[in-house]
Each structure stands twice: as C-alpha cells, then as structure tokens.
CSV table of C-alpha atoms in Angstrom, one decimal:
chain,number,residue,atom,x,y,z
C,1,UNK,CA,12.0,-26.0,70.9
C,2,UNK,CA,9.2,-26.4,73.5
C,3,UNK,CA,5.8,-27.9,73.0
C,4,UNK,CA,4.1,-24.5,72.5
C,5,UNK,CA,6.4,-23.7,69.6
C,6,UNK,CA,5.9,-27.2,68.1
C,7,UNK,CA,2.1,-26.7,68.4
C,8,UNK,CA,2.4,-23.3,66.6
C,9,UNK,CA,4.5,-24.8,63.8
C,10,UNK,CA,2.0,-27.7,63.4
C,11,UNK,CA,-0.9,-25.3,63.3
C,12,UNK,CA,0.8,-23.2,60.6
C,13,UNK,CA,1.5,-26.3,58.6
C,14,UNK,CA,-2.1,-27.3,58.7
C,15,UNK,CA,-3.2,-23.8,57.7
C,16,UNK,CA,-0.8,-24.0,54.7
C,17,UNK,CA,-2.2,-27.4,53.7
C,18,UNK,CA,-5.7,-26.0,54.0
C,19,UNK,CA,-4.9,-23.0,51.8
C,20,UNK,CA,-3.3,-25.2,49.2
C,21,UNK,CA,-6.3,-27.5,49.1
C,22,UNK,CA,-8.7,-24.5,48.8
C,23,UNK,CA,-6.7,-23.2,45.9
C,24,UNK,CA,-6.8,-26.6,44.1
C,25,UNK,CA,-10.6,-26.6,44.7
C,26,UNK,CA,-10.9,-23.2,43.2
C,27,UNK,CA,-8.8,-24.2,40.2
C,28,UNK,CA,-10.8,-27.3,39.6
C,29,UNK,CA,-14.0,-25.4,39.9
C,30,UNK,CA,-12.9,-22.8,37.3
C,31,UNK,CA,-11.7,-25.5,34.9
C,32,UNK,CA,-15.1,-27.3,35.2
C,33,UNK,CA,-16.9,-24.0,34.7
C,34,UNK,CA,-14.9,-23.1,31.6
C,35,UNK,CA,-15.6,-26.5,30.2
C,36,UNK,CA,-19.3,-26.3,30.8
C,37,UNK,CA,-19.6,-22.8,29.4
C,38,UNK,CA,-19.0,-24.1,25.9
C,39,UNK,CA,-22.2,-26.2,26.1
C,40,UNK,CA,-25.4,-24.2,25.4
C,41,UNK,CA,-28.0,-24.3,28.1
C,42,UNK,CA,-30.3,-27.3,27.6
C,43,UNK,CA,-28.4,-28.8,24.8
C,44,UNK,CA,-29.0,-32.6,24.7
C,45,UNK,CA,-26.1,-35.1,24.6
C,46,UNK,CA,-24.8,-35.6,21.1
C,47,UNK,CA,-22.8,-38.9,20.7
C,48,UNK,CA,-20.1,-40.6,22.7
C,49,UNK,CA,-17.5,-37.8,22.5
C,50,UNK,CA,-20.0,-35.3,23.9
C,51,UNK,CA,-21.0,-37.8,26.7
C,52,UNK,CA,-17.3,-38.3,27.7
C,53,UNK,CA,-16.7,-34.5,27.6
C,54,UNK,CA,-19.6,-34.0,30.1
C,55,UNK,CA,-18.3,-36.8,32.3
C,56,UNK,CA,-14.9,-35.0,32.3
C,57,UNK,CA,-16.7,-31.8,33.5
C,58,UNK,CA,-18.5,-33.8,36.2
C,59,UNK,CA,-15.2,-35.4,37.4
C,60,UNK,CA,-13.4,-32.1,37.4
C,61,UNK,CA,-16.2,-30.6,39.6
C,62,UNK,CA,-15.9,-33.7,41.8
C,63,UNK,CA,-12.2,-32.9,42.2
C,64,UNK,CA,-13.1,-29.4,43.4
C,65,UNK,CA,-15.5,-30.9,46.0
C,66,UNK,CA,-12.8,-33.3,47.3
C,67,UNK,CA,-10.2,-30.5,47.6
C,68,UNK,CA,-12.8,-28.4,49.4
C,69,UNK,CA,-13.4,-31.2,51.9
C,70,UNK,CA,-9.6,-31.5,52.4
C,71,UNK,CA,-9.3,-27.7,52.9
C,72,UNK,CA,-12.0,-28.0,55.6
C,73,UNK,CA,-10.3,-31.0,57.2
C,74,UNK,CA,-6.9,-29.2,57.5
C,75,UNK,CA,-8.6,-26.0,58.7
C,76,UNK,CA,-10.3,-28.0,61.5
C,77,UNK,CA,-7.0,-29.6,62.4
C,78,UNK,CA,-5.4,-26.2,62.7
C,79,UNK,CA,-8.2,-24.9,64.9
C,80,UNK,CA,-8.0,-28.0,67.1
C,81,UNK,CA,-4.3,-27.4,67.6
C,82,UNK,CA,-4.6,-23.7,68.2
C,83,UNK,CA,-7.5,-24.2,70.7
C,84,UNK,CA,-5.9,-27.1,72.6
C,85,UNK,CA,-5.4,-25.8,76.1
C,86,UNK,CA,-4.4,-29.2,77.6
C,87,UNK,CA,-1.3,-29.2,79.8
C,88,UNK,CA,1.2,-32.0,79.1
C,89,UNK,CA,3.8,-33.2,81.4
C,90,UNK,CA,6.5,-32.8,78.7
C,91,UNK,CA,5.8,-29.1,78.5
C,92,UNK,CA,8.9,-27.2,79.5
C,93,UNK,CA,6.7,-25.0,81.7
C,94,UNK,CA,4.2,-27.7,82.8
C,95,UNK,CA,4.7,-26.9,86.5
C,96,UNK,CA,4.0,-23.2,86.1
C,97,UNK,CA,0.9,-23.9,83.9
C,98,UNK,CA,-0.5,-26.4,86.3
C,99,UNK,CA,0.1,-24.1,89.3
C,100,UNK,CA,-1.8,-21.4,87.5
C,101,UNK,CA,-4.6,-23.7,86.6
C,102,UNK,CA,-4.8,-25.0,90.2
C,103,UNK,CA,-5.0,-21.5,91.5
C,104,UNK,CA,-7.8,-20.6,89.1
C,105,UNK,CA,-9.8,-23.8,90.0
C,106,UNK,CA,-9.4,-23.1,93.7
C,107,UNK,CA,-10.5,-19.5,93.2
C,108,UNK,CA,-13.6,-20.6,91.3
C,109,UNK,CA,-14.4,-23.2,94.0
C,110,UNK,CA,-14.1,-20.7,96.8
C,111,UNK,CA,-16.3,-18.2,94.8
C,112,UNK,CA,-19.0,-20.8,94.1
C,113,UNK,CA,-19.2,-21.9,97.8
C,114,UNK,CA,-19.2,-18.3,99.0
C,115,UNK,CA,-22.0,-17.4,96.5
C,116,UNK,CA,-24.1,-20.4,97.6
C,117,UNK,CA,-23.7,-19.4,101.2
C,118,UNK,CA,-24.9,-15.9,100.4
C,119,UNK,CA,-27.8,-16.8,98.1
C,120,UNK,CA,-29.2,-19.5,100.3
C,121,UNK,CA,-29.1,-17.4,103.5
C,122,UNK,CA,-32.5,-16.8,105.1
C,123,UNK,CA,-31.3,-13.8,107.1
C,124,UNK,CA,-30.3,-11.6,104.1
C,125,UNK,CA,-32.6,-9.7,101.8
C,126,UNK,CA,-32.4,-10.2,98.0
C,127,UNK,CA,-30.9,-6.7,97.5
C,128,UNK,CA,-28.2,-7.4,100.1
C,129,UNK,CA,-27.5,-10.8,98.5
C,130,UNK,CA,-27.2,-9.1,95.1
C,131,UNK,CA,-24.6,-6.6,96.4
C,132,UNK,CA,-22.6,-9.3,98.1
C,133,UNK,CA,-22.5,-11.5,95.0
C,134,UNK,CA,-21.3,-8.6,92.9
C,135,UNK,CA,-18.6,-7.9,95.5
C,136,UNK,CA,-17.5,-11.5,94.9
C,137,UNK,CA,-16.7,-10.6,91.3
C,138,UNK,CA,-19.8,-12.0,89.6
C,139,UNK,CA,-21.5,-10.2,86.7
C,140,UNK,CA,-25.0,-9.0,86.7
C,141,UNK,CA,-26.0,-11.7,84.3
C,142,UNK,CA,-24.4,-14.4,86.5
C,143,UNK,CA,-26.2,-13.1,89.6
C,144,UNK,CA,-29.6,-13.2,87.9
C,145,UNK,CA,-29.0,-16.8,86.8
C,146,UNK,CA,-28.2,-17.8,90.3
C,147,UNK,CA,-31.6,-16.9,91.5
C,148,UNK,CA,-33.3,-19.1,88.9
C,149,UNK,CA,-33.8,-22.7,90.2
C,150,UNK,CA,-31.9,-25.3,88.2
C,151,UNK,CA,-33.2,-28.7,87.0
C,152,UNK,CA,-32.6,-30.0,90.6
C,153,UNK,CA,-34.6,-27.2,92.1
C,154,UNK,CA,-31.5,-25.6,93.6
C,155,UNK,CA,-30.7,-21.9,93.5
C,156,UNK,CA,-27.1,-20.8,93.3
C,157,UNK,CA,-24.4,-23.0,91.8
C,158,UNK,CA,-25.5,-26.6,91.4
C,159,UNK,CA,-24.0,-29.1,93.8
C,160,UNK,CA,-22.7,-31.3,90.9
C,161,UNK,CA,-20.9,-28.3,89.5
C,162,UNK,CA,-19.0,-27.7,92.8
C,163,UNK,CA,-18.3,-31.5,93.1
C,164,UNK,CA,-17.0,-31.7,89.5
C,165,UNK,CA,-14.7,-28.7,90.1
C,166,UNK,CA,-13.4,-30.3,93.3
C,167,UNK,CA,-12.6,-33.4,91.3
C,168,UNK,CA,-10.7,-31.3,88.8
C,169,UNK,CA,-8.7,-29.7,91.6
C,170,UNK,CA,-7.7,-33.1,92.9
C,171,UNK,CA,-6.7,-34.3,89.4
C,172,UNK,CA,-4.6,-31.2,88.8
C,173,UNK,CA,-2.9,-31.5,92.2
C,174,UNK,CA,-1.9,-35.1,91.3
C,175,UNK,CA,-0.7,-34.0,87.9
C,176,UNK,CA,1.2,-31.1,89.4
C,177,UNK,CA,2.9,-33.5,91.9
C,178,UNK,CA,3.9,-35.8,89.1
C,179,UNK,CA,5.2,-32.8,87.0
C,180,UNK,CA,7.3,-31.6,89.9
C,181,UNK,CA,8.7,-35.0,90.5
C,182,UNK,CA,9.6,-35.5,86.8
C,183,UNK,CA,11.2,-32.1,86.6
C,184,UNK,CA,13.5,-33.0,89.4
C,185,UNK,CA,14.6,-36.3,88.0
C,186,UNK,CA,17.6,-36.8,85.8
C,187,UNK,CA,17.3,-38.6,82.5
C,188,UNK,CA,18.7,-42.1,82.3
C,189,UNK,CA,20.6,-43.6,79.4
C,190,UNK,CA,21.6,-47.2,78.9
C,191,UNK,CA,21.8,-49.9,76.2
C,192,UNK,CA,20.0,-53.2,75.8
C,193,UNK,CA,21.9,-55.1,73.1
C,194,UNK,CA,22.1,-52.8,70.1
C,195,UNK,CA,19.2,-50.7,71.3
C,196,UNK,CA,20.0,-47.4,73.1
C,197,UNK,CA,17.4,-46.5,75.7
C,198,UNK,CA,16.7,-43.1,77.1
C,199,UNK,CA,14.3,-42.5,80.0
C,200,UNK,CA,13.7,-38.9,79.1
C,201,UNK,CA,11.9,-37.4,82.1
C,202,UNK,CA,12.0,-33.8,80.7
C,203,UNK,CA,9.7,-35.0,77.8
C,204,UNK,CA,7.9,-37.8,79.8
C,205,UNK,CA,9.0,-40.4,77.2
C,206,UNK,CA,10.9,-43.6,77.1
C,207,UNK,CA,12.9,-43.4,73.8
C,208,UNK,CA,14.4,-46.3,71.9
C,209,UNK,CA,17.2,-45.6,69.4
C,210,UNK,CA,18.1,-48.4,66.8
C,211,UNK,CA,21.0,-48.8,64.5
C,212,UNK,CA,19.0,-48.3,61.3
C,213,UNK,CA,15.4,-48.9,60.7
C,214,UNK,CA,14.0,-51.9,62.6
C,215,UNK,CA,12.3,-54.6,60.4
C,216,UNK,CA,8.5,-54.7,60.1
C,217,UNK,CA,8.0,-57.4,62.7
C,218,UNK,CA,9.9,-55.3,65.3
C,219,UNK,CA,7.9,-52.2,64.3
C,220,UNK,CA,4.7,-54.0,64.9
C,221,UNK,CA,5.7,-55.1,68.3
C,222,UNK,CA,6.7,-51.5,69.2
C,223,UNK,CA,3.4,-50.2,68.0
C,224,UNK,CA,1.4,-52.8,69.9
C,225,UNK,CA,3.2,-51.7,73.1
C,226,UNK,CA,2.5,-48.0,72.6
C,227,UNK,CA,5.7,-46.8,70.9
C,228,UNK,CA,5.5,-44.5,67.9
C,229,UNK,CA,8.2,-43.2,65.6
C,230,UNK,CA,9.2,-39.6,66.3
C,231,UNK,CA,10.9,-38.0,63.3
C,232,UNK,CA,11.7,-35.0,65.4
C,233,UNK,CA,13.7,-37.0,68.0
C,234,UNK,CA,14.8,-39.7,65.5
C,235,UNK,CA,13.6,-42.6,67.8
C,236,UNK,CA,10.7,-44.8,68.8
C,237,UNK,CA,9.1,-43.4,71.9
C,238,UNK,CA,6.2,-43.9,74.4
C,239,UNK,CA,4.9,-42.1,77.4
C,240,UNK,CA,6.6,-43.1,80.7
C,241,UNK,CA,4.0,-45.3,82.4
C,242,UNK,CA,3.6,-48.8,83.8
C,243,UNK,CA,3.1,-50.4,80.3
C,244,UNK,CA,6.2,-48.9,78.7
C,245,UNK,CA,8.3,-49.7,81.8
C,246,UNK,CA,7.0,-53.3,81.7
C,247,UNK,CA,7.9,-53.5,78.0
C,248,UNK,CA,11.5,-52.3,78.7
C,249,UNK,CA,11.8,-54.9,81.5
C,250,UNK,CA,10.8,-57.6,79.0
C,251,UNK,CA,13.4,-56.4,76.5
C,252,UNK,CA,16.0,-56.6,79.3
C,253,UNK,CA,15.0,-60.1,80.3
C,254,UNK,CA,15.1,-61.3,76.7
C,255,UNK,CA,18.1,-59.2,75.7
C,256,UNK,CA,16.2,-57.7,72.8
C,257,UNK,CA,12.7,-57.4,71.3
C,258,UNK,CA,11.0,-60.8,70.8
C,259,UNK,CA,8.8,-61.0,67.7
C-alpha cells in the first residue's frame, strides 16, 4: 500500500467519524427538542424536579453542540488530507512527482521571465504586447493584470514572485536528488542487542523493532529523539536524518537505549 492509498483510507476514516458525530449531534438535538416541547412556552420553573428537568434539556443540547464541533473537526481533517499536495520522499512515486513538479515550476519561471521581457519592452506597442502575451499561454484576465503596476510600482510579474519561484525550483531539485539517491539505496537490517534496526530507504525511515512493548522510560527517550509508534509497520520509527542517525550511533555505543 503506497502513501496515496493510505491518505485515501485516512480521509475516508475521518469522513466516517465526521458523519457519526453529526448523527450523534442530530440525535441529541432531537432529544432535547422533544424534552422541551412538553414545557409550555413561557411557563415559569416549578420546584426542584422541574429545574433538574430543564437542566437535563440544556445538557442534552450541549451534547449536540459538542458533537457538532467534533463533526466539523473530523470534516476539516478529512479535507486537509484530501487537499494535501505535498510530496514526501517515502512516496513510491516521489521521483516521478518531483520531476513533474520541477517541470511545471521551470515552465512557469520561463513564462514569467518571457512575459516581463515583452511587457517592459519600449519597442513594442501595447497591442503587440497583448498578442505576444496571449501566445505565451496567458489568459485575457492575466494579461490585463500585468499592465497594472503592483505595490512596488512594477508592471508584469513582480521580481519577488520570480525570485520565490526560483527558490522553489532549487528546493525541488535538491529534494529530487535526494529522492533519486534514496530510491537507488538498498535497505539495511541489523541488530543492537535485542533491538532490530531497519534503515528503510524506500520509506525514508529508521525503524526499531522491540521484543514486546518497551517500558515507559524507553518510550519517552524514543519520543524525545523523534521516534513515533507506527501501528501499520509495528515498530518505532523516525525520518532518516542527522538526528535519528546520531541516536542510532548512541545506541550502538551504549549497546542499548540509556534512560
């Protein structure tokens, strides 16, 4: 199962939780409404029993509100997962995704530079500029906006926009190089005492397998060093980076995890 499939399953789980919470909210609301319907409009409180009954109505409505908030929370979580376009090095197709992203960023960069060269030319009429910008693939709306000076008094694409896109190109190139390197590396497996270690380059994780559940003190040390329990993989794992490698080196030196 690749990351995309895990993301889809996670989003579906959040959607299900949202629907269940929404149903609980509706049920609590209907209970509260049914309870309040037996009290005539404007009737004053009569005694302790009546007061407790009204408090129960209020608390039931409060449950409806809480469940509604939970429904919104899980719906937001689902949307966040569904709209997450980030590319992770442990994606099975990370190299392909990064190559596509790089091509698009470079295309946009070339388009912006070409557009600025056209629009800032003093030898070309506005009509000619318009036609050339459309030939670049820009829409009529985009072309009109380019002739309006920005907050820096520039026409065309802002210099900072081109600079930021260039920085993104360099970042994606570095990420792509790392993804290609990791894809070509073979996983390593070894043991340190009773801990089985896997340097899982296909998932960009260092994974620690224990014989049973480690005690609380060991779990605290793992968490402080960036390791988290993965129920899916049945191990404690962290991203492969300088910190996780240093932690593994310390385990080797001490022949185990020191608490």
